[in-house]
Short mmCIF file of C-alpha atoms in Angstrom, two decimals:
data_model
loop_
_atom_site.label_atom_id
_atom_site.label_comp_id
_atom_site.label_asym_id
_atom_site.label_seq_id
_atom_site.Cartn_x
_atom_site.Cartn_y
_atom_site.Cartn_z
CA MET A 1 -0.07 0.08 -0.05
CA ASN A 2 1.43 3.23 -0.58
CA TYR A 3 1.57 5.87 1.93
CA PRO A 4 2.71 9.45 1.36
CA MET A 5 5.72 10.78 1.93
CA ASP A 6 5.84 12.14 5.63
CA PRO A 7 5.62 16.15 5.87
CA GLN A 8 7.87 16.43 8.45
CA ILE A 9 10.57 14.59 6.35
CA GLN A 10 11.25 16.79 3.83
CA ASN A 11 14.03 19.14 2.76
CA LYS A 12 16.12 20.32 5.84
CA ARG A 13 16.50 24.13 6.51
CA LYS A 14 18.92 25.75 6.45
CA ARG A 15 20.60 27.25 9.57
CA ASP A 16 19.05 30.48 10.53
CA ASP A 17 21.23 33.58 9.25
CA SER A 18 21.81 34.44 12.63
CA SER A 19 24.54 31.24 13.10
CA ASP A 20 27.84 32.51 12.37
CA SER A 21 30.33 29.84 11.14
CA SER A 22 33.27 31.89 10.95
CA PRO A 23 35.55 31.25 13.50
CA PRO A 24 35.15 34.07 16.70
CA VAL A 25 37.18 37.48 15.59
CA PHE A 26 38.91 38.47 18.60
CA VAL A 27 38.91 41.99 19.28
CA ALA A 28 40.93 44.58 21.56
CA ASN A 29 41.19 48.10 22.39
CA GLY A 30 37.92 48.53 23.96
CA GLY A 31 35.98 46.52 21.32
CA ILE A 32 37.53 47.40 18.03
CA ASP A 33 38.08 44.72 15.40
CA LEU A 34 41.79 45.52 14.17
CA SER A 35 41.33 43.32 11.14
CA LEU A 36 38.18 45.12 9.81
CA LEU A 37 39.65 48.32 10.45
CA GLU A 38 42.79 46.99 8.20
CA ALA A 39 40.28 45.41 5.66
CA LEU A 40 39.01 49.16 5.00
CA GLU A 41 42.06 50.54 4.80
CA LYS A 42 42.99 48.12 2.04
CA ALA A 43 39.89 48.87 0.77
CA GLN A 44 40.36 52.25 0.37
CA HIS A 45 43.63 52.07 -1.13
CA ASN A 46 42.56 49.01 -3.65
CA PRO A 47 39.22 49.67 -5.06
CA VAL A 48 37.07 46.61 -6.37
CA GLU A 49 37.81 45.50 -9.64
CA THR A 50 34.55 44.96 -12.12
CA LEU A 51 34.01 41.44 -11.68
CA ASP A 52 34.10 39.76 -15.26
CA LEU A 53 36.20 37.35 -17.38
CA LYS A 54 39.33 39.29 -17.15
CA THR A 55 39.21 39.51 -13.34
CA VAL A 56 38.75 35.57 -13.19
CA LYS A 57 41.58 35.17 -15.40
CA LYS A 58 43.72 37.58 -13.27
CA LEU A 59 42.89 36.06 -9.81
CA ALA A 60 42.93 32.47 -11.30
CA LEU A 61 46.48 33.31 -12.87
CA SER A 62 47.50 34.86 -9.68
CA PHE A 63 46.26 31.70 -7.26
CA GLU A 64 47.91 29.44 -9.39
CA ARG A 65 51.61 30.53 -9.16
CA ARG A 66 51.15 31.58 -5.53
CA LEU A 67 50.15 27.82 -5.35
CA ASN A 68 52.98 26.67 -8.14
CA GLY A 69 55.69 28.71 -6.00
CA ASN A 70 54.43 26.58 -2.45
CA THR A 71 54.49 23.44 -3.97
CA ALA A 72 57.90 24.01 -5.43
CA ALA A 73 59.15 25.41 -1.73
CA ARG A 74 57.49 22.44 0.19
CA LEU A 75 59.35 20.21 -2.55
CA LYS A 76 62.88 21.92 -2.21
CA TYR A 77 62.78 22.48 1.52
CA PRO A 78 60.58 19.39 2.85
CA ASP A 79 62.19 19.65 6.29
CA GLN A 80 62.48 23.28 6.92
CA PRO A 81 59.20 24.79 7.43
CA ASP A 82 59.99 28.49 7.12
CA LYS A 83 61.26 27.95 4.16
CA PHE A 84 57.89 27.59 2.67
CA ALA A 85 56.07 29.69 5.52
CA ASP A 86 56.12 33.06 3.28
CA SER A 87 54.59 31.18 0.30
CA GLU A 88 51.79 29.46 2.40
CA LEU A 89 50.90 32.92 3.76
CA GLU A 90 50.98 34.32 0.14
CA LEU A 91 48.54 30.94 -0.65
CA HIS A 92 46.69 31.78 1.87
CA GLU A 93 45.99 35.65 0.99
CA GLU A 94 45.04 34.36 -2.61
CA LEU A 95 42.41 32.38 -1.50
CA GLN A 96 40.92 35.16 0.57
CA LYS A 97 41.04 36.88 -2.53
CA MET A 98 39.19 34.55 -4.55
CA LYS A 99 36.14 34.78 -2.39
CA ILE A 100 35.42 37.89 -4.60
CA LEU A 101 34.14 35.50 -7.11
CA ALA A 102 31.02 34.44 -4.93
CA GLY A 103 29.61 37.83 -6.00
CA ALA A 104 29.33 36.52 -9.54
CA PRO A 105 28.05 32.88 -10.21
CA GLU A 106 27.71 33.29 -13.80
CA LEU A 107 31.17 33.38 -14.26
CA TYR A 108 31.94 29.68 -12.48
CA PRO A 109 31.74 28.06 -15.96
CA ASP A 110 35.02 30.13 -17.06
CA LEU A 111 36.51 29.47 -13.66
CA VAL A 112 35.93 25.56 -14.56
CA SER A 113 37.38 25.59 -17.92
CA LEU A 114 40.39 27.55 -16.71
CA GLY A 115 40.99 24.42 -13.95
CA THR A 116 41.04 26.63 -10.94
CA VAL A 117 38.51 24.15 -9.39
CA ASN A 118 40.95 21.45 -9.59
CA SER A 119 43.47 23.42 -8.30
CA ILE A 120 41.16 24.04 -5.34
CA THR A 121 39.99 20.94 -4.77
CA GLY A 122 43.23 19.66 -4.46
CA LEU A 123 44.19 22.07 -1.46
CA LEU A 124 41.72 20.07 0.60
CA ASN A 125 44.79 17.68 0.63
CA HIS A 126 47.13 20.22 1.73
CA ASP A 127 49.78 19.12 4.19
CA ASN A 128 48.95 22.73 6.27
CA SER A 129 45.63 22.02 7.58
CA ASP A 130 45.01 25.80 7.56
CA ILE A 131 45.32 26.13 3.58
CA ALA A 132 42.85 23.01 3.35
CA ILE A 133 40.41 24.93 5.98
CA ASP A 134 41.03 27.90 3.74
CA ALA A 135 39.82 25.92 0.69
CA VAL A 136 36.80 24.45 2.64
CA THR A 137 35.88 28.03 3.49
CA LEU A 138 36.11 29.39 0.04
CA LEU A 139 34.00 26.29 -1.63
CA GLN A 140 31.57 26.88 1.14
CA ASP A 141 30.76 30.30 0.04
CA LEU A 142 31.15 29.35 -3.85
CA THR A 143 28.27 27.12 -3.45
CA ASP A 144 26.28 28.79 -0.98
CA ALA A 145 22.88 28.76 -1.34
CA ASP A 146 21.81 32.53 -1.52
CA VAL A 147 24.92 32.70 -3.93
CA ILE A 148 23.82 30.28 -6.58
CA GLU A 149 20.16 31.27 -6.80
CA ASP A 150 18.72 31.72 -9.83
CA ASN A 151 21.75 30.53 -11.11
CA ASP A 152 21.09 27.01 -11.41
CA GLU A 153 23.06 26.43 -15.08
CA PRO A 154 26.14 27.91 -13.90
CA ALA A 155 26.03 26.23 -10.22
CA GLN A 156 25.63 22.78 -11.86
CA VAL A 157 28.82 23.23 -13.91
CA LEU A 158 30.72 24.38 -10.80
CA VAL A 159 29.25 21.18 -9.16
CA ASP A 160 29.44 18.75 -11.77
CA ALA A 161 33.71 19.88 -11.78
CA LEU A 162 33.89 19.76 -7.93
CA ILE A 163 32.51 15.69 -8.11
CA GLU A 164 34.49 15.01 -11.46
CA ASN A 165 37.36 16.25 -9.10
CA ASN A 166 36.41 14.12 -6.32
CA ALA A 167 35.95 17.11 -4.17
CA VAL A 168 33.50 14.80 -1.94
CA GLU A 169 36.49 12.33 -0.90
CA LEU A 170 38.71 14.84 -0.14
CA LEU A 171 36.07 17.01 2.07
CA VAL A 172 35.21 13.92 3.83
CA GLN A 173 38.79 12.60 4.28
CA ASN A 174 39.58 16.31 5.63
CA LEU A 175 37.13 15.87 8.03
CA ALA A 176 39.02 13.28 9.65
CA ARG A 177 42.14 15.75 10.80
CA LEU A 178 39.54 18.33 11.98
CA ASN A 179 39.38 18.65 15.99
CA ASP A 180 36.07 20.23 17.38
CA SER A 181 37.67 21.67 20.27
CA ASP A 182 40.00 23.84 17.99
CA PRO A 183 37.32 27.18 17.14
CA ASP A 184 39.07 27.78 13.88
CA GLU A 185 38.51 23.85 13.01
CA SER A 186 35.39 23.86 14.80
CA ALA A 187 34.30 26.31 11.99
CA ALA A 188 35.77 24.10 9.30
CA ILE A 189 33.50 21.22 10.30
CA TYR A 190 30.55 23.48 9.93
CA ASN A 191 31.89 24.68 6.62
CA THR A 192 32.40 20.93 5.55
CA LEU A 193 28.74 20.03 5.96
CA SER A 194 27.75 23.25 4.64
CA THR A 195 29.60 22.48 1.69
CA ILE A 196 28.28 19.04 1.63
CA GLU A 197 24.67 20.45 1.86
CA ASN A 198 25.15 23.03 -1.21
CA LEU A 199 26.09 20.12 -3.71
CA ILE A 200 23.19 18.25 -2.33
CA GLU A 201 20.92 21.07 -3.11
CA VAL A 202 22.31 21.38 -6.55
CA LYS A 203 22.69 17.89 -7.42
CA PRO A 204 20.46 15.30 -5.42
CA SER A 205 22.69 12.20 -6.73
CA VAL A 206 25.63 13.50 -4.20
CA SER A 207 23.60 12.20 -1.28
CA GLU A 208 24.25 8.62 -2.54
CA LEU A 209 27.21 9.29 -4.12
CA VAL A 210 28.69 10.71 -0.56
CA CYS A 211 27.69 7.36 1.26
CA GLU A 212 28.86 5.13 -1.32
CA LYS A 213 32.34 6.69 -1.73
CA THR A 214 33.37 8.11 1.71
CA LYS A 215 33.11 7.44 5.07
CA LEU A 216 30.68 10.10 5.94
CA LEU A 217 27.86 8.27 7.56
CA LYS A 218 30.22 6.79 9.66
CA TRP A 219 31.56 10.15 10.67
CA LEU A 220 28.07 11.40 11.17
CA GLN A 221 27.67 8.29 13.42
CA ALA A 222 30.47 8.75 15.81
CA ARG A 223 29.79 12.85 16.16
CA ILE A 224 26.07 11.98 17.01
CA LYS A 225 27.27 9.61 19.84
CA VAL A 226 28.97 12.62 21.66
CA ARG A 227 26.83 12.93 24.45
CA GLU A 228 27.17 16.93 24.97
CA PHE A 229 25.54 19.07 22.83
CA ASP A 230 26.90 21.76 20.28
CA SER A 231 26.28 23.23 17.31
CA ASN A 232 27.78 21.07 15.02
CA LYS A 233 26.24 18.08 16.60
CA GLN A 234 23.04 19.70 15.37
CA TYR A 235 24.44 20.21 11.96
CA ALA A 236 25.75 16.46 11.87
CA SER A 237 21.70 15.44 12.95
CA GLU A 238 20.68 17.78 10.25
CA ILE A 239 22.94 16.24 7.07
CA LEU A 240 22.37 12.80 8.26
CA ALA A 241 18.51 13.32 7.98
CA ILE A 242 19.26 14.64 4.58
CA LEU A 243 21.28 11.88 3.41
CA LEU A 244 18.54 9.40 4.65
CA GLN A 245 15.23 10.79 3.75
CA ASN A 246 15.03 10.26 0.20
CA SER A 247 17.75 7.18 -0.54
CA THR A 248 16.28 3.86 0.39
CA ALA A 249 20.50 2.73 -0.35
CA ASN A 250 21.31 5.09 2.49
CA GLN A 251 18.60 3.73 4.83
CA LYS A 252 19.88 0.67 4.45
CA ARG A 253 23.61 1.10 4.66
CA PHE A 254 23.19 3.01 7.76
CA GLY A 255 20.85 0.31 9.13
CA GLN A 256 23.39 -2.20 8.26
CA MET A 257 25.83 -0.18 10.16
CA ASN A 258 23.67 -0.47 13.51
CA GLY A 259 22.48 3.18 12.84
CA VAL A 260 18.55 2.21 14.46
CA ASP A 261 20.58 1.06 17.85
CA THR A 262 22.88 4.89 17.57
CA LEU A 263 19.38 6.83 16.93
CA LEU A 264 17.53 4.83 19.63
CA GLN A 265 20.32 5.53 21.93
CA ALA A 266 20.43 9.44 20.68
CA VAL A 267 16.82 9.83 21.74
CA ALA A 268 16.79 7.85 24.86
CA THR A 269 18.70 10.74 26.28
CA TYR A 270 15.69 12.77 25.90
CA LYS A 271 12.92 10.28 27.05
CA SER A 272 12.23 11.91 30.84
CA LYS A 273 13.85 15.50 30.18
CA ASP A 274 13.69 17.63 27.56
CA PRO A 275 15.88 19.51 25.45
CA LYS A 276 17.16 23.09 27.15
CA THR A 277 17.48 25.30 23.76
CA GLY A 278 15.39 25.67 20.75
CA ASP A 279 18.35 24.57 18.72
CA GLU A 280 18.80 21.21 20.82
CA GLU A 281 14.57 20.75 20.65
CA GLU A 282 15.79 21.15 16.80
CA MET A 283 18.42 18.29 16.83
CA VAL A 284 16.05 15.89 18.80
CA GLU A 285 13.65 16.38 15.88
CA ASN A 286 16.39 15.98 13.30
CA PHE A 287 16.92 12.43 15.19
CA PHE A 288 13.49 11.53 14.92
CA ASP A 289 13.00 12.00 11.24
CA CYS A 290 16.24 10.18 10.67
CA LEU A 291 14.96 7.35 12.76
CA CYS A 292 11.74 7.31 10.64
CA CYS A 293 13.29 7.82 7.50
CA LEU A 294 15.56 4.34 8.56
CA LEU A 295 12.06 2.97 9.39
CA MET A 296 11.46 2.88 5.69
CA PRO A 297 13.27 -0.26 4.60
CA LEU A 298 11.58 -3.73 6.27
CA GLU A 299 15.24 -4.94 7.61
CA ASN A 300 15.41 -1.77 9.72
CA LYS A 301 11.87 -2.39 11.03
CA GLU A 302 13.28 -5.65 12.46
CA ARG A 303 15.96 -4.26 13.85
CA PHE A 304 13.75 -1.24 15.81
CA VAL A 305 11.82 -4.24 17.20
CA LYS A 306 14.94 -6.69 18.03
CA ALA A 307 16.69 -2.91 20.00
CA GLU A 308 13.16 -3.24 21.74
CA GLY A 309 12.27 0.41 20.06
CA VAL A 310 8.47 0.07 20.75
CA GLU A 311 9.22 -0.26 24.15
CA LEU A 312 11.24 2.78 24.36
CA MET A 313 8.47 5.25 22.55
CA ILE A 314 6.04 3.99 24.56
CA ILE A 315 8.35 4.94 27.48
CA ILE A 316 8.39 8.48 25.73
CA MET A 317 4.88 8.50 25.46
CA ASN A 318 4.18 7.69 29.10
CA GLN A 319 6.82 10.41 30.52
CA LYS A 320 4.53 13.14 28.43
CA LYS A 321 7.43 15.33 27.45
CA LEU A 322 8.35 17.33 24.33
CA CYS A 323 9.22 14.21 22.16
CA TYR A 324 5.41 12.64 22.68
CA GLY A 325 4.69 13.26 19.21
CA SER A 326 7.97 12.34 17.79
CA ALA A 327 7.57 8.67 19.32
CA ILE A 328 4.28 8.49 18.30
CA ARG A 329 5.40 8.97 14.74
CA ALA A 330 8.08 6.81 14.89
CA LEU A 331 5.92 3.91 16.19
CA ASP A 332 3.43 5.05 13.05
CA PHE A 333 6.35 4.21 10.74
CA ALA A 334 7.78 0.97 12.16
CA MET A 335 4.30 -1.14 12.16
CA THR A 336 3.10 0.10 9.20
CA ASN A 337 2.82 -3.04 6.90
CA TYR A 338 4.97 -4.83 9.98
CA PRO A 339 3.19 -7.10 11.94
CA PRO A 340 5.91 -8.23 14.45
CA ALA A 341 6.11 -4.10 15.58
CA CYS A 342 2.04 -4.45 15.83
CA GLU A 343 2.42 -7.82 17.67
CA ARG A 344 5.33 -6.48 20.35
CA PHE A 345 3.22 -3.14 20.81
CA VAL A 346 0.25 -5.20 22.09
CA ASP A 347 2.48 -7.25 24.14
CA VAL A 348 4.17 -4.47 25.89
CA MET A 349 0.79 -2.97 26.96
CA GLY A 350 0.54 -0.02 24.06
CA LEU A 351 -2.62 -0.24 23.96
CA LYS A 352 -3.06 1.27 27.13
CA THR A 353 -0.90 4.33 25.94
CA ALA A 354 -2.11 4.72 22.39
CA PHE A 355 -6.22 4.51 22.97
CA PRO A 356 -6.33 7.25 25.56
CA ALA A 357 -4.13 9.80 23.08
CA PHE A 358 -6.95 8.41 20.30
CA MET A 359 -9.25 9.94 22.31
CA GLY A 360 -7.85 13.08 22.44
CA LYS A 361 -6.27 13.06 25.92
CA ILE A 362 -2.67 14.57 24.71
CA PRO A 363 -0.34 16.05 27.02
CA LEU A 364 -0.24 19.92 26.26
CA SER A 365 3.03 20.59 25.65
CA LYS A 366 4.06 24.17 24.34
CA LYS A 367 4.51 21.95 20.82
CA ASN A 368 1.23 20.52 21.16
CA LYS A 369 -0.81 23.41 21.64
CA LYS A 370 -0.77 24.42 18.24
CA LYS A 371 -4.02 23.07 16.74
CA ARG A 372 -1.57 22.01 13.34
CA SER A 373 0.22 19.70 15.77
CA LYS A 374 -2.45 18.24 17.59
CA GLU A 375 -4.10 17.28 13.86
CA GLU A 376 -0.90 16.00 13.12
CA LEU A 377 -0.84 13.82 16.27
CA GLU A 378 -4.36 12.59 15.54
CA GLU A 379 -3.56 11.59 12.06
CA ARG A 380 -0.56 9.49 13.39
CA LEU A 381 -2.81 7.50 15.57
CA ILE A 382 -5.55 6.79 13.21
CA SER A 383 -2.70 5.61 11.05
CA LEU A 384 -1.05 3.58 14.00
CA ILE A 385 -4.57 1.86 14.62
CA ALA A 386 -5.22 1.29 10.84
CA SER A 387 -2.00 -0.74 10.81
CA LEU A 388 -2.93 -2.55 14.01
CA LEU A 389 -5.74 -3.79 12.73
CA GLY A 390 -4.35 -4.67 9.56
CA GLY A 391 -1.36 -6.42 11.25
CA ILE A 392 -2.84 -8.24 13.83
CA LEU A 393 -5.33 -10.58 12.20
CA ARG A 394 -6.47 -13.12 14.85
CA GLY A 395 -5.70 -14.64 17.90
CA SER A 396 -6.14 -13.19 21.53
CA ARG A 397 -4.29 -9.91 20.20
CA ARG A 398 -6.46 -9.09 18.02
CA GLU A 399 -9.56 -10.05 20.88
CA ARG A 400 -7.56 -7.49 23.04
CA LEU A 401 -7.38 -4.78 20.45
CA LEU A 402 -11.38 -5.04 18.89
CA SER A 403 -12.34 -5.09 22.50
CA LYS A 404 -11.03 -1.35 22.70
CA PHE A 405 -13.56 -0.50 20.60
CA VAL A 406 -16.58 -1.88 22.55
CA GLU A 407 -15.52 -0.62 26.49
CA ASN A 408 -16.86 2.50 27.59
CA GLU A 409 -20.38 2.34 25.78
CA CYS A 410 -18.04 1.95 22.11
CA GLU A 411 -16.54 5.61 22.93
CA LYS A 412 -13.80 4.89 20.22
CA ILE A 413 -16.27 4.18 17.23
CA ASP A 414 -17.88 7.82 18.82
CA ARG A 415 -14.60 9.38 18.18
CA LEU A 416 -13.96 7.63 14.86
CA MET A 417 -17.46 8.95 13.78
CA GLU A 418 -16.41 12.57 15.40
CA LEU A 419 -13.35 12.23 13.50
CA TYR A 420 -14.94 11.08 10.07
CA MET A 421 -17.41 13.46 9.89
CA ARG A 422 -14.94 16.05 10.71
CA TYR A 423 -12.67 14.97 7.70
CA SER A 424 -15.63 14.26 5.24
CA ASN A 425 -16.56 17.60 5.66
CA ARG A 426 -12.88 19.32 4.99
CA VAL A 427 -12.47 16.88 2.03
CA LYS A 428 -16.11 18.09 0.46
CA ALA A 429 -15.07 21.77 1.03
CA GLU A 430 -11.92 20.80 -1.06
CA THR A 431 -13.85 19.33 -3.83
CA GLU A 432 -16.18 21.96 -4.27
CA ARG A 433 -13.16 24.65 -4.13
CA LEU A 434 -11.60 22.50 -6.84
CA ASN A 435 -14.59 22.09 -8.97
CA GLN A 436 -15.05 25.98 -8.90
CA LEU A 437 -11.51 26.24 -10.20
CA GLU A 438 -12.39 24.22 -12.95
CA ILE A 439 -15.74 26.09 -13.68
CA ASP A 440 -13.29 29.27 -13.60
CA ASP A 441 -11.13 27.45 -16.50
CA LEU A 442 -8.16 26.85 -14.42
CA GLU A 443 -7.57 23.36 -15.91
CA MET A 444 -6.32 20.15 -13.67
CA ASP A 445 -6.21 16.49 -14.46
CA GLU A 446 -7.39 14.00 -11.67
CA GLU A 447 -4.20 13.12 -10.59
CA GLU A 448 -3.68 16.62 -9.11
CA LYS A 449 -7.24 17.00 -8.10
CA TYR A 450 -6.65 13.72 -6.16
CA ASN A 451 -3.19 14.68 -4.75
CA ARG A 452 -5.08 18.11 -3.43
CA LYS A 453 -7.90 16.31 -1.87
CA LEU A 454 -5.36 13.70 -0.32
CA ASP A 455 -3.63 17.11 1.30
CA SER A 456 -6.84 18.26 2.49
CA GLY A 457 -7.27 15.14 4.85
CA LEU A 458 -8.58 12.33 2.49
CA TYR A 459 -6.03 10.00 3.22
CA THR A 460 -6.49 10.26 7.55
CA LEU A 461 -10.53 9.66 5.94
CA GLN A 462 -9.41 6.90 3.83
CA LEU A 463 -7.71 5.24 6.85
CA ILE A 464 -11.09 5.79 9.17
CA ALA A 465 -12.54 3.97 6.68
CA VAL A 466 -10.50 1.25 6.22
CA ILE A 467 -10.69 1.15 10.34
CA LEU A 468 -14.50 1.09 10.23
CA GLY A 469 -14.31 -1.67 7.64
CA HIS A 470 -11.99 -3.77 10.12
CA LEU A 471 -14.38 -3.26 13.06
CA TRP A 472 -17.93 -3.97 10.33
CA THR A 473 -16.31 -7.54 9.10
CA SER A 474 -15.18 -8.51 12.73
CA GLU A 475 -19.17 -9.37 12.73
CA HIS A 476 -19.20 -7.80 16.31
CA THR A 477 -22.96 -7.32 16.83
CA ARG A 478 -22.40 -3.99 19.66
CA MET A 479 -20.00 -2.51 16.99
CA ARG A 480 -22.14 -2.74 14.01
CA ALA A 481 -25.29 -1.55 15.39
CA ARG A 482 -23.15 1.08 17.05
CA ILE A 483 -21.56 1.95 13.30
CA GLU A 484 -25.19 2.37 11.91
CA LEU A 485 -26.83 4.22 14.62
CA LEU A 486 -24.18 7.03 14.17
CA LEU A 487 -24.19 7.16 10.56
CA LYS A 488 -27.84 7.42 10.84
CA GLN A 489 -27.69 10.03 13.34
CA GLN A 490 -25.30 11.94 10.65
CA LYS A 491 -27.82 11.19 7.70
CA LEU A 492 -25.26 9.28 6.39
CA THR A 493 -25.65 5.52 4.95
CA LYS A 494 -22.93 2.50 4.83
CA ASN A 495 -22.85 3.62 0.68
CA ASP A 496 -20.83 6.86 1.92
CA VAL A 497 -18.36 4.88 3.62
CA LYS A 498 -18.08 2.30 0.88
CA ASN A 499 -17.29 5.34 -1.70
CA ILE A 500 -14.41 6.41 0.44
CA LEU A 501 -13.41 2.91 0.21
CA GLN A 502 -13.78 2.65 -3.29
CA GLU A 503 -11.94 5.19 -4.34
CA TYR A 504 -8.97 4.12 -1.81
CA HIS A 505 -9.10 1.15 -3.64
CA ASP A 506 -9.10 2.73 -7.24
CA ASN A 507 -6.14 4.70 -6.39
CA ILE A 508 -3.49 2.39 -4.58
CA GLY A 509 -0.38 2.39 -6.15
CA ASP A 510 2.41 -0.23 -6.69
CA LEU A 511 5.37 1.09 -4.94
CA GLU A 512 5.52 -1.89 -2.87
CA GLY A 513 5.93 -3.96 -5.73
CA PRO A 514 2.42 -5.43 -8.16
CA GLU A 515 2.21 -8.72 -5.23
CA GLU A 516 1.73 -6.04 -2.29
CA LYS A 517 -1.07 -3.71 -4.83
CA ASP A 518 -3.26 -6.83 -5.63
CA ARG A 519 -3.21 -7.68 -1.42
CA ALA A 520 -3.67 -4.00 -0.95
CA LYS A 521 -6.93 -4.42 -3.20
CA ALA A 522 -8.46 -7.36 -2.44
CA LYS A 523 -8.49 -6.54 1.25
CA ILE A 524 -10.16 -2.91 0.39
CA GLN A 525 -12.42 -4.78 -1.95
CA LYS A 526 -13.61 -7.26 1.31
CA PHE A 527 -15.00 -4.39 2.69
CA ILE A 528 -16.35 -2.61 0.57
CA SER A 529 -18.35 -6.00 -0.37
CA ALA A 530 -19.00 -6.70 3.50
CA PHE A 531 -20.73 -3.23 3.91
#
């Protein structure tokens, strides 16, 4: 059965512009930054040149001369650093000058054709880590999202050249020699991750390439295992989420690296305490995003159950802290099309935790107070209950699950019909709006209309209809009587539910393969025939 992509797992946002990725500037003389004064003085004597092809060639030639001079000095005096120190300083200054090119991304193809990109990339492997850091900073500036915005083709040329010259591999290799405890190197770690993110933004295939050809996943895994929170740990969690979000290959690869256990340990830290800051809260959400992505392949669901992930998520829910909703989301992913997770959930008393939440007893954190956040939790819980009913088809577990809908005068069915009406009204309003758009001559094909209805709540309405189908086909007299009574009170009939199920049936895709598609259609057809 096809499930829409989780709205919370999407392209990660960049850090706030207020975040300073540069190393700290030390100031003296009552807070006056002398380096800025020096730069201003130089600028007065050296007015900024017009950025054109001539300037690019001039910068590139000067840079290549300094690079060749430094290479020659190092070869001639390999054991006498004082002999090549001046050439290194000159090379550093040339790299600083090259940053001006970020102001003219349309000239990137010229920079590539001159061979300069190859030379810059080679510096990532320079024996002097300070020069390698300069190269990282320059690449981060050149690929910055704000810089290359509206310059897609030149950006593509630059990124293709970087990949061709092994920039991805060299960036990750350089990470291994950088130490977070040093402010300059910590800034370089951030800039390296930022550059990798920029490359993926321009060329999404870099996401799998970097995991296939480098040890970036291993580095990120080690970084998020560090207990103390800092900005680079947060950024590592963000990059990991980007790498996992749309790549089954990366999800499987990280799963094989014991990634499920790593993420469970990371979120377990917050099972009974809340993050202290907004940045730390964002990091924890990144961990859960990673976990949910990781839970898409079947083998990782199995690892999740074996690592007692179901039990941990229930503990987090029972603690009623900020991660409450994220734990529900992770359980939803784990239990979708995976009966063993559903069975474990019932065995460890998960029903006692899930059904009060389904009834609306959701702890009011600052996050869950928002109307949309509460609705997202409701939708997750509906999906989770649909997975339970679809995954547990017989035996005592099935009886325990169905009994929940009978207890307390069938209050769970009352709640289900309340949600049915709310989502049904939403979908009707959206359908009328779409029909009006067509009357106003705005053409829209059937697929687009269907997707818009899904976004407005049709998918959740379909899941509610599926749950009603499970309850109806259980042939439990009290449940059937309650469903018929509630439909009648709303001036509805069983045909209304059948129509929703029919539309669902007709639009089941084959993302999971033709066999799964046929199985899912047969199940829905059984519900349609029973009503």
